[in-house]
Coordinates of C-alpha atoms in Angstrom, one line a residue:
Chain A
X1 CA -11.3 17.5 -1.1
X2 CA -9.4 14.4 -2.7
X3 CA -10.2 10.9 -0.9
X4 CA -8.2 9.7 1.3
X5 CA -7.9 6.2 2.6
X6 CA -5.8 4.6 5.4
X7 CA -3.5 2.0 4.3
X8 CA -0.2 0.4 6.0
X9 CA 2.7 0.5 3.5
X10 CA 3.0 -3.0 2.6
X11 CA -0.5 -3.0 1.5
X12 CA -0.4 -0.1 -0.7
X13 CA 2.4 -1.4 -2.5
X14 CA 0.1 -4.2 -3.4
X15 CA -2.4 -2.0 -4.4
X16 CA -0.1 -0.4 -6.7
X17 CA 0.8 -3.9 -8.1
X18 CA -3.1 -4.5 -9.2
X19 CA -3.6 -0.8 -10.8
X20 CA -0.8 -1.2 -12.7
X21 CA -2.4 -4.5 -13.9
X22 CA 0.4 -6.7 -12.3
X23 CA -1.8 -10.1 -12.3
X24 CA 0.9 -13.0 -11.3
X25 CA 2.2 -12.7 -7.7
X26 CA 4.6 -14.8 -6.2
X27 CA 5.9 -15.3 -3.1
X28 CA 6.9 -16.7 -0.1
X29 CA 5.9 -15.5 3.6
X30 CA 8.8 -13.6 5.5
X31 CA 7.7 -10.6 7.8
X32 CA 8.2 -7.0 7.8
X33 CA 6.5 -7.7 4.3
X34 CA 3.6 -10.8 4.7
X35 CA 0.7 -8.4 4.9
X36 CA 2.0 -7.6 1.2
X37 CA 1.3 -11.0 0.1
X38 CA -1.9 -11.7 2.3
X39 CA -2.8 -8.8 0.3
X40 CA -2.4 -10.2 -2.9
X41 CA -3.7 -13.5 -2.0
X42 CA -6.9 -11.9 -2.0
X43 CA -6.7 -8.9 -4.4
X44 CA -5.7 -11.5 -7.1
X45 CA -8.5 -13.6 -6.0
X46 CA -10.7 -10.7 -7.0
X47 CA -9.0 -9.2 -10.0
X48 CA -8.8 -13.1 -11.8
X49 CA -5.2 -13.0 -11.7
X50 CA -2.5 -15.2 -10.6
X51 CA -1.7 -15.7 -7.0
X52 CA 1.4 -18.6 -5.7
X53 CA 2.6 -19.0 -2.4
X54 CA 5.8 -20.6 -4.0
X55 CA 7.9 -23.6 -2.2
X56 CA 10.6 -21.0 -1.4
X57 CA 12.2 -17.8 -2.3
X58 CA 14.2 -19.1 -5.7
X59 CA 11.0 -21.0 -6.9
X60 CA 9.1 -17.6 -6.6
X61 CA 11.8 -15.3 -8.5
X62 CA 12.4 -18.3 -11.4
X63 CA 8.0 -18.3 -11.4
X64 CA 8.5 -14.3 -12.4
X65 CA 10.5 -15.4 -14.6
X66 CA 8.6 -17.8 -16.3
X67 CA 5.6 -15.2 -16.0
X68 CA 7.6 -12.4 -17.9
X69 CA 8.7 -14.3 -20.6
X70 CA 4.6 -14.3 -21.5
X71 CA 4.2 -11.2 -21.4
X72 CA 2.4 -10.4 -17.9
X73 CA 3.5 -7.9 -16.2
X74 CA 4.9 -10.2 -12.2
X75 CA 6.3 -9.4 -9.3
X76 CA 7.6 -11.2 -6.1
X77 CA 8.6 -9.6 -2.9
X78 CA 10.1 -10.6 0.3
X79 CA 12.4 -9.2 3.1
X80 CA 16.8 -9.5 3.2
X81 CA 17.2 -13.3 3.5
X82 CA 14.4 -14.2 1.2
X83 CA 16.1 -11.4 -1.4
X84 CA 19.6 -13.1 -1.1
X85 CA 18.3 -16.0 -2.2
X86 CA 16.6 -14.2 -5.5
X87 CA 20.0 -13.1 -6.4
X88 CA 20.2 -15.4 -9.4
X89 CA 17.0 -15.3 -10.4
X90 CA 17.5 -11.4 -10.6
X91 CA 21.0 -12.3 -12.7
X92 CA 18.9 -14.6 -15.0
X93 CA 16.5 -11.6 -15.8
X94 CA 18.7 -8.9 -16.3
X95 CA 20.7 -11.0 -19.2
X96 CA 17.5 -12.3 -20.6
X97 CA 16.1 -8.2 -20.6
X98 CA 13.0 -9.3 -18.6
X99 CA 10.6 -7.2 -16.5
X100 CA 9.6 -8.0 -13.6
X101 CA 9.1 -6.0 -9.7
X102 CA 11.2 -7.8 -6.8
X103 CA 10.0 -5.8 -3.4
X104 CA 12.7 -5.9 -0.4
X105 CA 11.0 -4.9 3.0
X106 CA 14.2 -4.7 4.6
X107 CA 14.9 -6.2 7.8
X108 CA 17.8 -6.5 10.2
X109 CA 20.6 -8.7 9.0
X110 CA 23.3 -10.5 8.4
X111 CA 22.5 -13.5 8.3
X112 CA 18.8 -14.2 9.6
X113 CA 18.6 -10.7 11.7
X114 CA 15.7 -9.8 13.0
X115 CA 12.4 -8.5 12.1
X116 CA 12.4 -4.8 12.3
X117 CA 13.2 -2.6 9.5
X118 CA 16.7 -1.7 8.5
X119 CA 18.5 -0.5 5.9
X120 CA 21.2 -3.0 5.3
X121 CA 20.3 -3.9 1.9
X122 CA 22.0 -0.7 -0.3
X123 CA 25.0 -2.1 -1.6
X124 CA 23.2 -5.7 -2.7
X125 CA 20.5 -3.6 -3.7
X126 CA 22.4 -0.9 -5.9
X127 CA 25.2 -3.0 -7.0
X128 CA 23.1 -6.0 -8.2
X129 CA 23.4 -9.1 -5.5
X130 CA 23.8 -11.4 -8.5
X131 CA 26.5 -12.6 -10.6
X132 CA 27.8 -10.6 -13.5
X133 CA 27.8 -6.9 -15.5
X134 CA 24.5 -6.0 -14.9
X135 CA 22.2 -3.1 -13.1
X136 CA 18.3 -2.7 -11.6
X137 CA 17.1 0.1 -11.3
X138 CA 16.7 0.9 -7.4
X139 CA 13.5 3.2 -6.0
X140 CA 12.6 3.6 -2.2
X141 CA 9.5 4.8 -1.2
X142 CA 9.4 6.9 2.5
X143 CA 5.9 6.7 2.5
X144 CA 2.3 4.9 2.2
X145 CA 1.5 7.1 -1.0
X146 CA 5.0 6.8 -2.3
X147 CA 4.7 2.7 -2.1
X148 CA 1.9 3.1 -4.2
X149 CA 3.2 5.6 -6.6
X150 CA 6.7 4.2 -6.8
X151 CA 5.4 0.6 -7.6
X152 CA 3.3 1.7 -10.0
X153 CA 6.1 3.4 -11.5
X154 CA 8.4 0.3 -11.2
X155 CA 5.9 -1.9 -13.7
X156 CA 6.6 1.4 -16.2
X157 CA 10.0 1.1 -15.6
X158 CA 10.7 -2.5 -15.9
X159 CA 8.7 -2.5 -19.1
X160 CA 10.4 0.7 -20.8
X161 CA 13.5 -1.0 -20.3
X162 CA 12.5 -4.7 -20.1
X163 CA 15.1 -4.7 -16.9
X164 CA 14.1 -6.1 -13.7
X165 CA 13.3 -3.1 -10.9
X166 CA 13.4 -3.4 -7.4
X167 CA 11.2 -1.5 -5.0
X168 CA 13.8 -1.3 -1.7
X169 CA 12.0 -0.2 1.4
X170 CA 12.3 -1.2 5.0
X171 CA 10.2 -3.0 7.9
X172 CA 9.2 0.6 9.3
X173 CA 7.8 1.6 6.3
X174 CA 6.3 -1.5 5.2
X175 CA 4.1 -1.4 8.6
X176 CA 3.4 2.0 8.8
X177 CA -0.1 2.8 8.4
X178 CA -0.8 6.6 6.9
X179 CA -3.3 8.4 5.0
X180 CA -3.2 7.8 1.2
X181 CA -4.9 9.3 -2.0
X182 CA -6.8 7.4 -3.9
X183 CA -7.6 7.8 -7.7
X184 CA -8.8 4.7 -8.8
X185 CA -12.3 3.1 -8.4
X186 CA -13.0 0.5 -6.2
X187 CA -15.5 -1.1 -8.7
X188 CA -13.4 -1.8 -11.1
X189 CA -12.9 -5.1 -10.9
X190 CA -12.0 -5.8 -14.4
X191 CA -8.6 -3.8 -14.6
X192 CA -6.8 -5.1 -17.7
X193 CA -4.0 -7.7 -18.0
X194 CA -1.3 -5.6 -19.4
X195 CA 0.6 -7.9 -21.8
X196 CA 3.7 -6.2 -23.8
X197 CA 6.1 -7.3 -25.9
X198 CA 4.6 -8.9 -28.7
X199 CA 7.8 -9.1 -30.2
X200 CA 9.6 -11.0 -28.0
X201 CA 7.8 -13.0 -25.7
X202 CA 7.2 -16.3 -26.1
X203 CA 3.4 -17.0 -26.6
X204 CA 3.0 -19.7 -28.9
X205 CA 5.0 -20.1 -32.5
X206 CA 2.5 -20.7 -34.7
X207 CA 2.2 -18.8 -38.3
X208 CA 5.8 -17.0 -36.7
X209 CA 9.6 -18.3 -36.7
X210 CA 10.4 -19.6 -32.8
X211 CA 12.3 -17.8 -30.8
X212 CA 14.6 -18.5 -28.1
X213 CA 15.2 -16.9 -24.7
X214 CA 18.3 -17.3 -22.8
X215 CA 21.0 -16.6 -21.0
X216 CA 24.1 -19.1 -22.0
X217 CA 25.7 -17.2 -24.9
X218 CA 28.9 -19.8 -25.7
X219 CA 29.1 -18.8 -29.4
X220 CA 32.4 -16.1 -30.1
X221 CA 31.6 -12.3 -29.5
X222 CA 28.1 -13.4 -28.4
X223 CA 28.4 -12.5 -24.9
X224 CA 30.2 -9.4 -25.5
X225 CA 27.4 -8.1 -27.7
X226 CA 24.9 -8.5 -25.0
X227 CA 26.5 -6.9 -22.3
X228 CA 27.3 -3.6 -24.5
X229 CA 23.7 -3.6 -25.7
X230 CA 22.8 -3.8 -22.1
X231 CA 25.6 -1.1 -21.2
X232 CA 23.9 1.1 -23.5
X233 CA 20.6 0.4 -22.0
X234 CA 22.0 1.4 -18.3
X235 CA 23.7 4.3 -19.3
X236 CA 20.1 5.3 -21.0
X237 CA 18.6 4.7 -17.2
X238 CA 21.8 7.0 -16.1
X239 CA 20.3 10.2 -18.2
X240 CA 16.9 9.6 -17.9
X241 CA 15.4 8.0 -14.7
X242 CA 17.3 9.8 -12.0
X243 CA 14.7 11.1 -9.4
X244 CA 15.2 12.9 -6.4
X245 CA 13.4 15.3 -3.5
X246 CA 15.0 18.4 -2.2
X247 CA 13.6 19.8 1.1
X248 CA 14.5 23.5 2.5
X249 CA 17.7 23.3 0.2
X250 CA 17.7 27.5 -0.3
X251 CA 19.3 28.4 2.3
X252 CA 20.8 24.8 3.7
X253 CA 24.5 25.6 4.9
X254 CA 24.3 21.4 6.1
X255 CA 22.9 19.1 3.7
X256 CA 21.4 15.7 5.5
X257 CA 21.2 12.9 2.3
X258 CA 18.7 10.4 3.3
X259 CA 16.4 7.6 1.3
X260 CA 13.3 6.1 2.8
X261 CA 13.0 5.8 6.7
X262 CA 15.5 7.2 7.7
X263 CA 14.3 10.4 5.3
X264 CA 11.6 10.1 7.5
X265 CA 13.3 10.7 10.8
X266 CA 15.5 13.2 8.7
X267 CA 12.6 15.1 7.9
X268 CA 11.9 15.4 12.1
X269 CA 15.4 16.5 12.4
X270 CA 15.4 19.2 10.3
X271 CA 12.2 20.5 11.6
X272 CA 13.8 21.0 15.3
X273 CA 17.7 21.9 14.3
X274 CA 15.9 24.6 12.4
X275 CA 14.1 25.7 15.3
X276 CA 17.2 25.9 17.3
X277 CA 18.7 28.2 14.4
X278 CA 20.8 25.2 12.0
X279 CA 20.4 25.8 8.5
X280 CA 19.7 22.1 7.6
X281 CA 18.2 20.7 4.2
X282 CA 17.9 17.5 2.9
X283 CA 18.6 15.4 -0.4
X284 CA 16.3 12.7 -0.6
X285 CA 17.5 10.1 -3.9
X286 CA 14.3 8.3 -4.8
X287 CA 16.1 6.1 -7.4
X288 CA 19.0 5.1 -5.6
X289 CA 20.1 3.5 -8.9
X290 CA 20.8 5.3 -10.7
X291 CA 22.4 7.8 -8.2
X292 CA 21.2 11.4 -8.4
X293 CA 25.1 12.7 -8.9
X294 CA 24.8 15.9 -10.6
X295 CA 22.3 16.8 -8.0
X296 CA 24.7 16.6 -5.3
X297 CA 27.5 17.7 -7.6
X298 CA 25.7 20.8 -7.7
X299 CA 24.2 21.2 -4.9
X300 CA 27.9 20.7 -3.0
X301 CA 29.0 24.2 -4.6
X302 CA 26.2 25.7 -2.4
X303 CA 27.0 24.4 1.0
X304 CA 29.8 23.5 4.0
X305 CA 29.1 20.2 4.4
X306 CA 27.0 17.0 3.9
X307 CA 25.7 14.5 6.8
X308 CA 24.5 11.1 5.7
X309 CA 21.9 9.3 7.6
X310 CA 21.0 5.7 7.3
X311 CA 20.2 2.6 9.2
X312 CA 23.1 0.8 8.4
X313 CA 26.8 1.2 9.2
X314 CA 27.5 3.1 6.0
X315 CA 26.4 2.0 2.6
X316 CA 24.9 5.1 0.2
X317 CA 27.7 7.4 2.3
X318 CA 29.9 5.7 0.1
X319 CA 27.8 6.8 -3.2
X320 CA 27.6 10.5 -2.0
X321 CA 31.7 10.6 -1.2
X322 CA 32.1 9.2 -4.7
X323 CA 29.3 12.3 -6.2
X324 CA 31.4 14.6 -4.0
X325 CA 35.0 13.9 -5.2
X326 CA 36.4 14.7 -1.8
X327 CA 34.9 18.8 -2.2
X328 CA 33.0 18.6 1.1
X329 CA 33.3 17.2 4.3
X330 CA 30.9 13.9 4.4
X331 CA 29.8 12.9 7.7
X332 CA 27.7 9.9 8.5
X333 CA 25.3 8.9 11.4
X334 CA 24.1 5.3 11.2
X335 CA 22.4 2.4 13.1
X336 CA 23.3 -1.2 12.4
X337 CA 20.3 -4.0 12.1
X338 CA 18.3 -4.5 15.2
X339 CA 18.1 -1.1 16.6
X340 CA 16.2 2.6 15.2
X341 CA 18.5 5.8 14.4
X342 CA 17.3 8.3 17.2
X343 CA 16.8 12.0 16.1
X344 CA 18.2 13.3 19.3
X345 CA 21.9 11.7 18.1
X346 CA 21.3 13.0 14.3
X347 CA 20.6 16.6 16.3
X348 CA 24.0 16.0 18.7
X349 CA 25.5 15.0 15.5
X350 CA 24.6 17.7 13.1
X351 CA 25.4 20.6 16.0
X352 CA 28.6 19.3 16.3
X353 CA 29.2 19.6 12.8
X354 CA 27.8 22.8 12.8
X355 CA 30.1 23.8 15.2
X356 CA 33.5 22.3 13.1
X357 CA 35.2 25.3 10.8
Chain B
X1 CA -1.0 20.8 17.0
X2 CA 2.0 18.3 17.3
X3 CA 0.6 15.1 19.5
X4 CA 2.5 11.5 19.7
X5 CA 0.7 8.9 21.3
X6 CA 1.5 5.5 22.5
X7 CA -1.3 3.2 23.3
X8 CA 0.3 -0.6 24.9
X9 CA -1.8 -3.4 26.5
X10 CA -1.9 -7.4 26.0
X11 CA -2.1 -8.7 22.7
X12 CA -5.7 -8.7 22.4
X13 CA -7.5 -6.3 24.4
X14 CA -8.1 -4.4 21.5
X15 CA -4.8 -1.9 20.9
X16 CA -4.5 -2.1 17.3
X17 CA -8.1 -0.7 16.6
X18 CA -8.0 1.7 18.9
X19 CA -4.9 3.3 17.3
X20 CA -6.4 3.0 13.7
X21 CA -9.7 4.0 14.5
X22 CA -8.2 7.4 16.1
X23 CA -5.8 7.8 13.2
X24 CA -8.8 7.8 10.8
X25 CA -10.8 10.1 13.1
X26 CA -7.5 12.3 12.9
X27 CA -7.2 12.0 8.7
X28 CA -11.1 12.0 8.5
X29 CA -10.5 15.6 10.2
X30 CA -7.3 16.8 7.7
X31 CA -4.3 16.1 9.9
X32 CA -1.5 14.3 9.3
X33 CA -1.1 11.0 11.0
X34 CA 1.0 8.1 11.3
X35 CA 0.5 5.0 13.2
X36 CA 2.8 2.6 13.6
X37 CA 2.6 -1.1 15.3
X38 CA 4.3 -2.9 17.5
X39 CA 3.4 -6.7 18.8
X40 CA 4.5 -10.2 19.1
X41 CA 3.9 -12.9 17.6
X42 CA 1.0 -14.2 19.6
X43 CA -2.4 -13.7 18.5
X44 CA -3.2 -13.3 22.2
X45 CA -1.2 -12.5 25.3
X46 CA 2.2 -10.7 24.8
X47 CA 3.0 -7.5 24.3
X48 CA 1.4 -5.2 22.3
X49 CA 1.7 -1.7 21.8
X50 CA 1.4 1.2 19.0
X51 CA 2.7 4.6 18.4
X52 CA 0.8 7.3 16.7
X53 CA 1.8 10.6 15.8
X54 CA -0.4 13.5 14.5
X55 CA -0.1 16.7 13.5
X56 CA -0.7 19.8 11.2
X57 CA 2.4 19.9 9.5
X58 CA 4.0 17.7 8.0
X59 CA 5.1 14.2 9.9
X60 CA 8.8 13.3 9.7
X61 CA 9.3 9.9 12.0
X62 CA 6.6 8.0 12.6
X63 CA 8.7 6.3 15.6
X64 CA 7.3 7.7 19.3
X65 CA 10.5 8.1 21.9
X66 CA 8.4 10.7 24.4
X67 CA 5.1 10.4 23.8
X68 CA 2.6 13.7 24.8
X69 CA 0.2 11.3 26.0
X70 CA 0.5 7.5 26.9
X71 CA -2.6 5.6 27.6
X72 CA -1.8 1.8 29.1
X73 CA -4.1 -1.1 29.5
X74 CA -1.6 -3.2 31.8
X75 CA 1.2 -3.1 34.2
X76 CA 4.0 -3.8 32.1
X77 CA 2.9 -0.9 29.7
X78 CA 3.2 1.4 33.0
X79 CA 6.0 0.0 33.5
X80 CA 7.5 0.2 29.9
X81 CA 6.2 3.8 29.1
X82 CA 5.4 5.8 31.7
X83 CA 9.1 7.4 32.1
X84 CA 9.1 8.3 28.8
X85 CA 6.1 11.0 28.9
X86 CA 6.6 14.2 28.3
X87 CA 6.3 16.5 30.8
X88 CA 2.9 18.3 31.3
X89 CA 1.8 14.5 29.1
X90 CA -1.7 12.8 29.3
X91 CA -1.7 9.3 30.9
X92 CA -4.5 7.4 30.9
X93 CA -4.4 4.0 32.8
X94 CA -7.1 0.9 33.1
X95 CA -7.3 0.8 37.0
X96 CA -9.3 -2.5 37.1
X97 CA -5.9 -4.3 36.0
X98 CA -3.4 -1.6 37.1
X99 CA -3.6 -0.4 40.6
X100 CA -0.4 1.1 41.0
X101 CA -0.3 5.2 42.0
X102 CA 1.7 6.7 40.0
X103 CA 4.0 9.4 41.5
X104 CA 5.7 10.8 38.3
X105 CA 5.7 15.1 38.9
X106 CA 3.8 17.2 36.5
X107 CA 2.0 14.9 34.4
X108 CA -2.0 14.4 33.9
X109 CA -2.7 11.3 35.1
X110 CA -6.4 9.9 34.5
X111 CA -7.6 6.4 36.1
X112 CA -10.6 4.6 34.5
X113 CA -11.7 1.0 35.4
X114 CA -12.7 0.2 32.0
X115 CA -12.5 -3.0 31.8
X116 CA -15.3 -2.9 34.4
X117 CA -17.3 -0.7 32.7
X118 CA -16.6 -2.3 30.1
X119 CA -18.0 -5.4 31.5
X120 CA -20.9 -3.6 32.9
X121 CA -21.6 -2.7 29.0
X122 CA -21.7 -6.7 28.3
X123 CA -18.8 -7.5 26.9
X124 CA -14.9 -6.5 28.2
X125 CA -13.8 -6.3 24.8
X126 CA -14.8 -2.9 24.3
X127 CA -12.2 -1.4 26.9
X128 CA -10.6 -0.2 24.0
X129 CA -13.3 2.0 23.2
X130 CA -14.3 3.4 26.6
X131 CA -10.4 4.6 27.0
X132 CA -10.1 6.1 23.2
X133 CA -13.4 8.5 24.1
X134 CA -11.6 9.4 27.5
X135 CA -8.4 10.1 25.2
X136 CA -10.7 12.6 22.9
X137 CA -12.3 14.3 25.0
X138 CA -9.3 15.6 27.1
X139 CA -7.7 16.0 23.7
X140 CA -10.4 17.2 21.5
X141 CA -9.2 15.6 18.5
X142 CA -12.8 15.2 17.3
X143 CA -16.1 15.5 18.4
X144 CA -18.6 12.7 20.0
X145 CA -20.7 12.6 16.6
X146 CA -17.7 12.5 14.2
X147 CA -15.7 9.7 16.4
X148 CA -18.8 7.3 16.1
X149 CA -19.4 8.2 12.9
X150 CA -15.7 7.2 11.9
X151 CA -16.4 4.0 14.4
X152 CA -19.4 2.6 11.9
X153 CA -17.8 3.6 9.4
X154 CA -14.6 1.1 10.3
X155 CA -16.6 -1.6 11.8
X156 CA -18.9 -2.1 8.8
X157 CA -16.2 -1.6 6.2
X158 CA -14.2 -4.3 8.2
X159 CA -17.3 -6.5 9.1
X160 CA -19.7 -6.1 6.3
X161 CA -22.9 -6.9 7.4
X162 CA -22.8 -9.7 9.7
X163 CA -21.1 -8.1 12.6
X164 CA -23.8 -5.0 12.6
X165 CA -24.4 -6.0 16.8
X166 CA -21.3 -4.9 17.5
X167 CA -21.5 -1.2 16.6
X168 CA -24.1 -1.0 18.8
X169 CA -21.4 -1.7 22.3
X170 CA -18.2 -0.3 20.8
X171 CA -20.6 2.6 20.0
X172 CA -21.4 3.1 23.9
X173 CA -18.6 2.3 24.8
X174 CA -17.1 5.0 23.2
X175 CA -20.0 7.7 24.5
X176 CA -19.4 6.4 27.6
X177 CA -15.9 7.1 27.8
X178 CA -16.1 10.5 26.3
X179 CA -19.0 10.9 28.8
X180 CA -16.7 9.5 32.3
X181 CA -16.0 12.1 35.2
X182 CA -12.9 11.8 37.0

């Protein structure tokens, strides 16, 4: 039998950071998501790798920046508020195509909220908070082993693409402790430094011609060139880097579309309206940019109608009404910030759906 | 096998490592678990309280509304919890701090002082324990031998060496809890 350890959410994200050979953290404490950087504090400690508890939020995201451009592979995280405040940073990154992992343990908001996970964060998340034509790719883990896989999978990412992912998950899931595999040995201490981009970071210009790194572009047709060089880099994330999970979609006459917690609760739905007889399945997007829309596009052909779940008042319904083009009814159940979606109203819900013609 | 727990006390009598240690009993065995915290933001005193959910198939929400079994270390939890248990549900109370019957219809209700027994075993903090072995037993999550097993296992991953004494109590505590007769 694999191993299996225990490990809350926010942890194994961290965990994920140091296999993938992440070795600059930085960050500044804002719960659901401080046991994420306690974590690092001391894995960094261990692995010889850098570890800031930055004066605030923008000094942390402009510190990943300063960390990509040498070729490290950096992350920060935080939670809503601390995110808003990265939003510029984020901006700065995407024009300069730098790497780089920004985590957002979502919690209630606007404005300073509360602490307990929500999912309010889709729209700043998937349409990039910051200023200007740009996109990040968006993944959201539902699950201790997913925040390990899916960070790993974000350092790939950002480095394929020298784009800046984001890792959006919620408070639930962040302090959710559950059994995860692991595949990596504990002794290994000595995990390399993964530095990338030798032809274009900036390390030192001797015996090469300097180079420059930036984001003001003032000379004629300058700007223009950089955002279709990025366009064609986004549309590249479009066809290749769309990931999704479909669950007891065969014979699904209702379609719940769900990402991260409120998958989770999704997942309890379907398991008692198919006990009662309701031929429910689920879409689950994993990269929420880009949007799986051929999957639902396709999968629409097969079924009467679509129920979106999320912890907000209505944010990724919008993306599946656009991926549906107005073929099948789209119904939503949501919870704002400061409260948890209940499956006994997703079950009220989805049998009075059921029940429509 | 489809069991959701919650386990609620004071911040600091112990309710956070009594859900973890039984959620690694139940992975330790091959089930699915999920536990999932809930506290303030004092380190002691407050509310504290955690839900755990585990099962053979797979777990959808880790979130607890009507628990199968409810075991509460105070009043308020009582209080708090006790009209959300299922019916034919396991409640476990800690009658040295809670001595109010309970008159809720068809429900399993089991009172242990262990706080005093706890105290008898020289040192109150172990409460924790003496309930969790009541909890397995009546459950049979695990056996006696794999729950202390899982217990060392936790306390010297958590305390290396130094804190070697304290396997020793939580350790009888826990036999002695599996071991109470109602």
């Amino acid at each position: 039998m694999e191993k299996k350890i225990l490990i809350r959410g926010n942890e194994a994200i961290g965990e994920g950071a140091i296999q993938s050979g992440c070795r600059a953290y930085f960050g500044y404490p804002i719960t659901p998501q401080n046991e994420l950087t306690a974590y690092m504090a001391k894995r960094m400690f261990e692995v010889k790798g850098v570890f800031i508890q930055a004066e605030s939020e923008i000094a942390a995201i402009n510190m990943v920046f300063g960390a990509s451009l040498t070729g490290v592979r950096t992350m920060t995280s935080s939670s809503s508020p601390g995110i808003s405040l990265k939003q510029e940073g984020i901006s700065y990154m995407a024009a300069c195509q730098l790497p780089g992992v920004i985590v957002n343990i979502q919690r209630g908001g606007p404005g300073l909220g509360n602490i307990a996970g929500s999912q309010g964060d889709y729209f700043q998340a998937t349409r990039g908070g910051g200023h200007g034509d740009y996109r990040t790719i968006v993944l959201a883990p539902y699950s201790a082993q997913e925040m390990f896989d899916l960070t790993c999978l974000s350092f790939q990412l950002a480095d394929k693409y020298r784009n800046p992912v984001m890792l959006l998950s919620d408070g639930i899931v962040g302090q959710m402790i559950e059994p995860m595999r692991q595949n990596w040995d504990t002794n290994d201490k000595n995990i390399e430094w993964k530095v990338r981009g030798e032809d274009w970071i900036l390390n030192g210009c001797k015996g090469r011609e300097p180079r420059m790194v930036r984001s003001l572009l003032m000379e004629e047709g300058e700007l223009e060139k950089l955002n279709w060089e990025l366009n064609r880099k986004y549309k590249k994330m479009e066809e290749q880097e769309v990931r999704v999970d479909l669950w007891n979609i065969e014979d699904a006459e209702i379609i719940i579309v769900a990402y991260g917690i409120a998958a989770r609760i999704g997942k309890t739905v379907i398991q008692r309206a198919r006990r009662q007889g309701l031929k429910v399945g689920m879409i689950r997007p994993i990269t929420l940019w880009p949007f799986p829309i051929q999957v639902i596009k396709d999968i629409a052909q097969k079924v009467k109608s679509f129920l979106v779940i999320e912890m907000s008042l209505g944010q990724m319904v919008e993306d599946v009404r656009l991926a549906i083009e107005g073929k099948r009814r789209v119904h939503f159940c949501g919870r704002p910030g400061g409260s948890v979606l209940e499956v006994d109203e997703i079950l009220d819900k989805l049998r009075e759906i059921s029940n429509l013609k | 096998m489809f069991e959701e727990l919650i386990i609620s006390g004071y911040g600091g009598q112990g309710i956070m490592f009594c859900g973890t240690l039984l959620a690694h009993l139940a992975m330790e065995e091959g089930l699915n678990v999920t536990f999932f915290p809930s506290y303030g933001a004092e380190m002691r005193g407050g509310t504290a309280n955690c839900r755990i959910v585990i099962a053979r198939e797979e777990i959808g929400s880790p979130m607890v509304k009507n628990p199968s079994s409810l075991i509460v270390f105070n009043k308020p939890s009582l209080i708090k919890f006790s009209g959300q248990l299922k019916e034919k549900g396991l409640l476990i109370i800690n009658s040295s701090l809670v001595e109010e019957e309970i008159v809720k219809e068809g429900i399993e209700v089991i009172r242990v002082p262990v706080t005093q027994i706890a105290q008898k075993l020289g040192n109150d903090k172990v409460a924790n324990m003496i309930a969790l072995g009541v909890y397995i037993k009546q459950k049979k999550i695990v056996s006696l031998e794999s729950a202390i097993k899982g217990l060392e296992s936790i306390l010297l991953l958590k305390n290396k060496e130094e804190k070697k004494n304290l396997i020793e109590i939580n350790r009888e505590a826990l036999k002695s809890g599996f071991k109470y007769n109602k």
